Amino acid sequence: MADRKKVPRIVVERLPLYLRALSTLEEGSLITSQELGEMLGISSAQIRKDLSYFGGFGKQGTGYQVGFLREKLREILRVDREWGMVLVGVGDLGHAIARYGGFKREGFHVVAAFDDDPTKIGKKIGALEIMDVARLPEVVNRMGLRVGIIAVPAGNAQEVATTMVTSGIKAILNYAPVGLTVPEGVQVYQIDPLVGLQSMTHYLEGF
Amino acid sequence: MADRKKVPRIVVERLPLYLRALSTLEEGSLITSQELGEMLGISSAQIRKDLSYFGGFGKQGTGYQVGFLREKLREILRVDREWGMVLVGVGDLGHAIARYGGFKREGFHVVAAFDDDPTKIGKKIGALEIMDVARLPEVVNRMGLRVGIIAVPAGNAQEVATTMVTSGIKAILNYAPVGLTVPEGVQVYQIDPLVGLQSMTHYLEGF
C-alpha cells in the first residue's frame, strides 16, 4: 500500500464516492472503470489512476470485482471499523448532526456531546447527556476519541478546535463558517454551504 | 471581466474565502496577497493568479484596497444582491437550514419551504408555512426563484432536483448523500460530511 502521506487529498476524497457507488451494486458482480465512471461523472482514466495509488485492484479487460474493491476501499479509508465522535455545539445544527442516521449507518457515532450553554448542559439529546465543554479533554481522553465535530458559532470554533487537538482529536469535521488553524497531522474537513451558494450564484447570468 | 464559463470552478470556490477574510478587515486598509494568503493558508501566487482571471485589482508593491476588492468580489460572485431560495425537506436538517443565520446575513433567504409529509404540510417553520412539494413548480415560477436547497433523504433527491430544474432553479445546494444528474447550465454544490469523515479517517494511523 502507498504511503498514506503521499496520496493527494483530492484522490482520497474521491474514494468515499467510489465506495458509495459500489455499495449500490451486487457483491459478486464485476464493474469496469468506464461503468463506475459513468455512475459518478468521473473519467475512467481518473478512476484507474486514483486506484493505482493503492495497487490497482482490477484486471485489464475484466474490470473490478465489486465485493473485493469495496473491502479494499473500506480498509484504505479505515471505515472497516466503528468510529466514536465527539460533538461540540448542540444548537439546531448539532441536533440534526447527532440524530443523522447517515453517519451511524456508516459506522460514525456521536458518543459524547458538549455545549457551553448552562441551559443545555444536563439535558438529553437522544441517549446522550449534553456535557459542559469544560469536560471535553477528560472525556475525549477516557474514551480514546480521535474524531470531532464542531457545530458552534464561527467566533468560538478555533477555541474549540484547539481544545480538541490538545485533547487528542486528530480529525475535525468543521461546520463553523471559519477556517481553522491546526497542527500538522490533524485533518480538518470544512462543511461550507455559504461557499457553495456564493460560488454558484457567480454563474447565474441575467438574474 | 473574464467569461464566466472559462474560470475554473475551483478558482470561483476560493473567492468566497477571500471575501470572508476581507470582511474581517478595515474597509480603507490595504492588504498584500502575502498577508491575505497567510490568513487563509493559500499561497500568495495562487491568490494573484485567481484574481488575475477577473482583472487583478491590485497594484504591484502596494497590495489590494480592502473595500474595493470586497466590492469587486461581491459583484463577481453576484452576492451584491439578495437571493431567495426554495428549501425542500423540512426534517431536522431542513429546520437547521431554514433557521441558520449565516445564510441570511449574507443575503441568502429561504423564502419557501416544502415537504411531502402530510403531517408537516401547513405547519410553520419560522414565518414560513410548509407547503406540499406538489406546489413547488408554481411557487418557484411565481417568485422567480433560481436557488434551491435539497434536504430530503438520498432516495428522493434526484426526483426533487429534476422538479427544481424543470421549474427554473439554476443552482442547487444538495445535502442529500447522493450525486445529482442535472442538465448543463445548472450548478450543484454537494454538502457531503460523510465524504469528509471517510477521507479523514484514512489518515488516522494506529487507532
PDB file of C-alpha atoms in Angstrom, chain A residues 24-133:
ATOM      1  CA  THR A  24     -25.415   0.034  -4.696  1.00  0.00           C
ATOM      2  CA  LEU A  25     -24.129  -2.966  -6.733  1.00  0.00           C
ATOM      3  CA  GLU A  26     -24.143  -6.750  -6.252  1.00  0.00           C
ATOM      4  CA  GLU A  27     -21.215  -8.042  -4.148  1.00  0.00           C
ATOM      5  CA  GLY A  28     -20.291 -10.717  -6.673  1.00  0.00           C
ATOM      6  CA  SER A  29     -20.556  -8.670  -9.854  1.00  0.00           C
ATOM      7  CA  LEU A  30     -17.837  -7.075 -11.950  1.00  0.00           C
ATOM      8  CA  ILE A  31     -17.642  -3.416 -12.881  1.00  0.00           C
ATOM      9  CA  THR A  32     -15.328  -1.665 -15.323  1.00  0.00           C
ATOM     10  CA  SER A  33     -13.764   1.708 -14.648  1.00  0.00           C
ATOM     11  CA  GLN A  34     -15.904   3.011 -17.546  1.00  0.00           C
ATOM     12  CA  GLU A  35     -19.121   1.878 -15.842  1.00  0.00           C
ATOM     13  CA  LEU A  36     -18.060   3.210 -12.452  1.00  0.00           C
ATOM     14  CA  GLY A  37     -17.057   6.466 -14.124  1.00  0.00           C
ATOM     15  CA  GLU A  38     -20.456   6.835 -15.745  1.00  0.00           C
ATOM     16  CA  MET A  39     -22.185   6.324 -12.393  1.00  0.00           C
ATOM     17  CA  LEU A  40     -20.173   9.166 -10.896  1.00  0.00           C
ATOM     18  CA  GLY A  41     -19.435  11.545 -13.758  1.00  0.00           C
ATOM     19  CA  ILE A  42     -15.696  10.882 -13.375  1.00  0.00           C
ATOM     20  CA  SER A  43     -13.456   9.709 -16.231  1.00  0.00           C
ATOM     21  CA  SER A  44     -12.399   6.066 -16.266  1.00  0.00           C
ATOM     22  CA  ALA A  45      -8.756   7.158 -16.571  1.00  0.00           C
ATOM     23  CA  GLN A  46      -9.114   9.172 -13.365  1.00  0.00           C
ATOM     24  CA  ILE A  47     -10.571   6.182 -11.517  1.00  0.00           C
ATOM     25  CA  ARG A  48      -7.790   3.859 -12.691  1.00  0.00           C
ATOM     26  CA  LYS A  49      -5.171   6.441 -11.737  1.00  0.00           C
ATOM     27  CA  ASP A  50      -6.724   7.001  -8.298  1.00  0.00           C
ATOM     28  CA  LEU A  51      -6.851   3.265  -7.549  1.00  0.00           C
ATOM     29  CA  SER A  52      -3.308   2.727  -8.859  1.00  0.00           C
ATOM     30  CA  TYR A  53      -2.025   4.652  -5.813  1.00  0.00           C
ATOM     31  CA  PHE A  54      -3.143   1.682  -3.736  1.00  0.00           C
ATOM     32  CA  GLY A  55      -2.225  -1.176  -6.051  1.00  0.00           C
ATOM     33  CA  GLY A  56      -4.890  -1.132  -8.759  1.00  0.00           C
ATOM     34  CA  PHE A  57      -7.328  -3.936  -7.740  1.00  0.00           C
ATOM     35  CA  GLY A  58      -8.576  -4.556 -11.298  1.00  0.00           C
ATOM     36  CA  LYS A  59      -7.696  -6.885 -14.157  1.00  0.00           C
ATOM     37  CA  GLN A  60      -7.113  -5.431 -17.607  1.00  0.00           C
ATOM     38  CA  GLY A  61     -10.224  -6.138 -19.665  1.00  0.00           C
ATOM     39  CA  THR A  62     -12.460  -7.633 -16.956  1.00  0.00           C
ATOM     40  CA  GLY A  63     -12.790  -4.754 -14.527  1.00  0.00           C
ATOM     41  CA  TYR A  64     -13.117  -4.776 -10.753  1.00  0.00           C
ATOM     42  CA  GLN A  65     -14.802  -7.323  -8.514  1.00  0.00           C
ATOM     43  CA  VAL A  66     -17.348  -5.223  -6.645  1.00  0.00           C
ATOM     44  CA  GLY A  67     -17.098  -7.005  -3.278  1.00  0.00           C
ATOM     45  CA  PHE A  68     -13.309  -7.120  -3.319  1.00  0.00           C
ATOM     46  CA  LEU A  69     -12.862  -3.473  -4.314  1.00  0.00           C
ATOM     47  CA  ARG A  70     -15.365  -2.448  -1.677  1.00  0.00           C
ATOM     48  CA  GLU A  71     -13.475  -4.317   1.029  1.00  0.00           C
ATOM     49  CA  LYS A  72     -10.188  -2.779  -0.104  1.00  0.00           C
ATOM     50  CA  LEU A  73     -11.635   0.734  -0.119  1.00  0.00           C
ATOM     51  CA  ARG A  74     -13.081   0.182   3.351  1.00  0.00           C
ATOM     52  CA  GLU A  75      -9.620  -0.842   4.587  1.00  0.00           C
ATOM     53  CA  ILE A  76      -7.881   2.084   2.898  1.00  0.00           C
ATOM     54  CA  LEU A  77     -10.378   4.562   4.318  1.00  0.00           C
ATOM     55  CA  ARG A  78     -10.287   2.745   7.682  1.00  0.00           C
ATOM     56  CA  VAL A  79     -14.052   2.547   7.712  1.00  0.00           C
ATOM     57  CA  ASP A  80     -13.937  -1.214   8.276  1.00  0.00           C
ATOM     58  CA  ARG A  81     -14.463  -0.372  11.963  1.00  0.00           C
ATOM     59  CA  GLU A  82     -16.705   1.836  14.138  1.00  0.00           C
ATOM     60  CA  TRP A  83     -15.627   5.374  14.978  1.00  0.00           C
ATOM     61  CA  GLY A  84     -16.774   7.271  18.061  1.00  0.00           C
ATOM     62  CA  MET A  85     -17.074  11.026  17.618  1.00  0.00           C
ATOM     63  CA  VAL A  86     -17.317  13.971  19.961  1.00  0.00           C
ATOM     64  CA  LEU A  87     -19.759  16.740  19.048  1.00  0.00           C
ATOM     65  CA  VAL A  88     -19.346  20.288  20.343  1.00  0.00           C
ATOM     66  CA  GLY A  89     -22.278  22.645  19.904  1.00  0.00           C
ATOM     67  CA  VAL A  90     -25.814  21.385  20.362  1.00  0.00           C
ATOM     68  CA  GLY A  91     -27.942  24.019  18.650  1.00  0.00           C
ATOM     69  CA  ASP A  92     -30.260  23.278  15.715  1.00  0.00           C
ATOM     70  CA  LEU A  93     -27.382  22.032  13.602  1.00  0.00           C
ATOM     71  CA  GLY A  94     -25.833  19.983  16.399  1.00  0.00           C
ATOM     72  CA  HIS A  95     -29.195  18.325  16.960  1.00  0.00           C
ATOM     73  CA  ALA A  96     -29.500  17.438  13.276  1.00  0.00           C
ATOM     74  CA  ILE A  97     -25.963  16.041  13.306  1.00  0.00           C
ATOM     75  CA  ALA A  98     -26.468  13.952  16.436  1.00  0.00           C
ATOM     76  CA  ARG A  99     -29.655  12.459  15.014  1.00  0.00           C
ATOM     77  CA  TYR A 100     -28.413  11.957  11.440  1.00  0.00           C
ATOM     78  CA  GLY A 101     -28.814   8.299  10.533  1.00  0.00           C
ATOM     79  CA  GLY A 102     -26.400   8.544   7.605  1.00  0.00           C
ATOM     80  CA  PHE A 103     -23.408   8.764   9.944  1.00  0.00           C
ATOM     81  CA  LYS A 104     -24.482   5.808  12.107  1.00  0.00           C
ATOM     82  CA  ARG A 105     -25.160   3.577   9.102  1.00  0.00           C
ATOM     83  CA  GLU A 106     -21.563   4.067   8.027  1.00  0.00           C
ATOM     84  CA  GLY A 107     -20.107   3.421  11.457  1.00  0.00           C
ATOM     85  CA  PHE A 108     -19.685   7.001  12.681  1.00  0.00           C
ATOM     86  CA  HIS A 109     -21.300   7.504  16.065  1.00  0.00           C
ATOM     87  CA  VAL A 110     -21.626  10.639  18.153  1.00  0.00           C
ATOM     88  CA  VAL A 111     -20.754   9.225  21.582  1.00  0.00           C
ATOM     89  CA  ALA A 112     -20.352  12.459  23.532  1.00  0.00           C
ATOM     90  CA  ALA A 113     -21.974  15.885  23.089  1.00  0.00           C
ATOM     91  CA  PHE A 114     -20.901  19.166  24.646  1.00  0.00           C
ATOM     92  CA  ASP A 115     -22.088  22.738  24.888  1.00  0.00           C
ATOM     93  CA  ASP A 116     -21.179  25.790  26.958  1.00  0.00           C
ATOM     94  CA  ASP A 117     -24.783  26.914  27.456  1.00  0.00           C
ATOM     95  CA  PRO A 118     -25.827  26.177  31.075  1.00  0.00           C
ATOM     96  CA  THR A 119     -29.471  25.812  29.955  1.00  0.00           C
ATOM     97  CA  LYS A 120     -28.444  22.897  27.680  1.00  0.00           C
ATOM     98  CA  ILE A 121     -25.930  21.127  29.924  1.00  0.00           C
ATOM     99  CA  GLY A 122     -27.536  18.118  31.596  1.00  0.00           C
ATOM    100  CA  LYS A 123     -30.323  17.872  29.001  1.00  0.00           C
ATOM    101  CA  LYS A 124     -30.533  14.830  26.769  1.00  0.00           C
ATOM    102  CA  ILE A 125     -30.032  14.536  23.063  1.00  0.00           C
ATOM    103  CA  GLY A 126     -31.216  11.075  22.159  1.00  0.00           C
ATOM    104  CA  ALA A 127     -29.498   8.797  24.655  1.00  0.00           C
ATOM    105  CA  LEU A 128     -26.645  11.253  25.293  1.00  0.00           C
ATOM    106  CA  GLU A 129     -26.456  13.728  28.130  1.00  0.00           C
ATOM    107  CA  ILE A 130     -25.147  17.103  26.986  1.00  0.00           C
ATOM    108  CA  MET A 131     -21.995  17.846  28.980  1.00  0.00           C
ATOM    109  CA  ASP A 132     -20.160  21.035  29.908  1.00  0.00           C
ATOM    110  CA  VAL A 133     -17.492  21.686  27.279  1.00  0.00           C
TER     111      VAL A 133
END
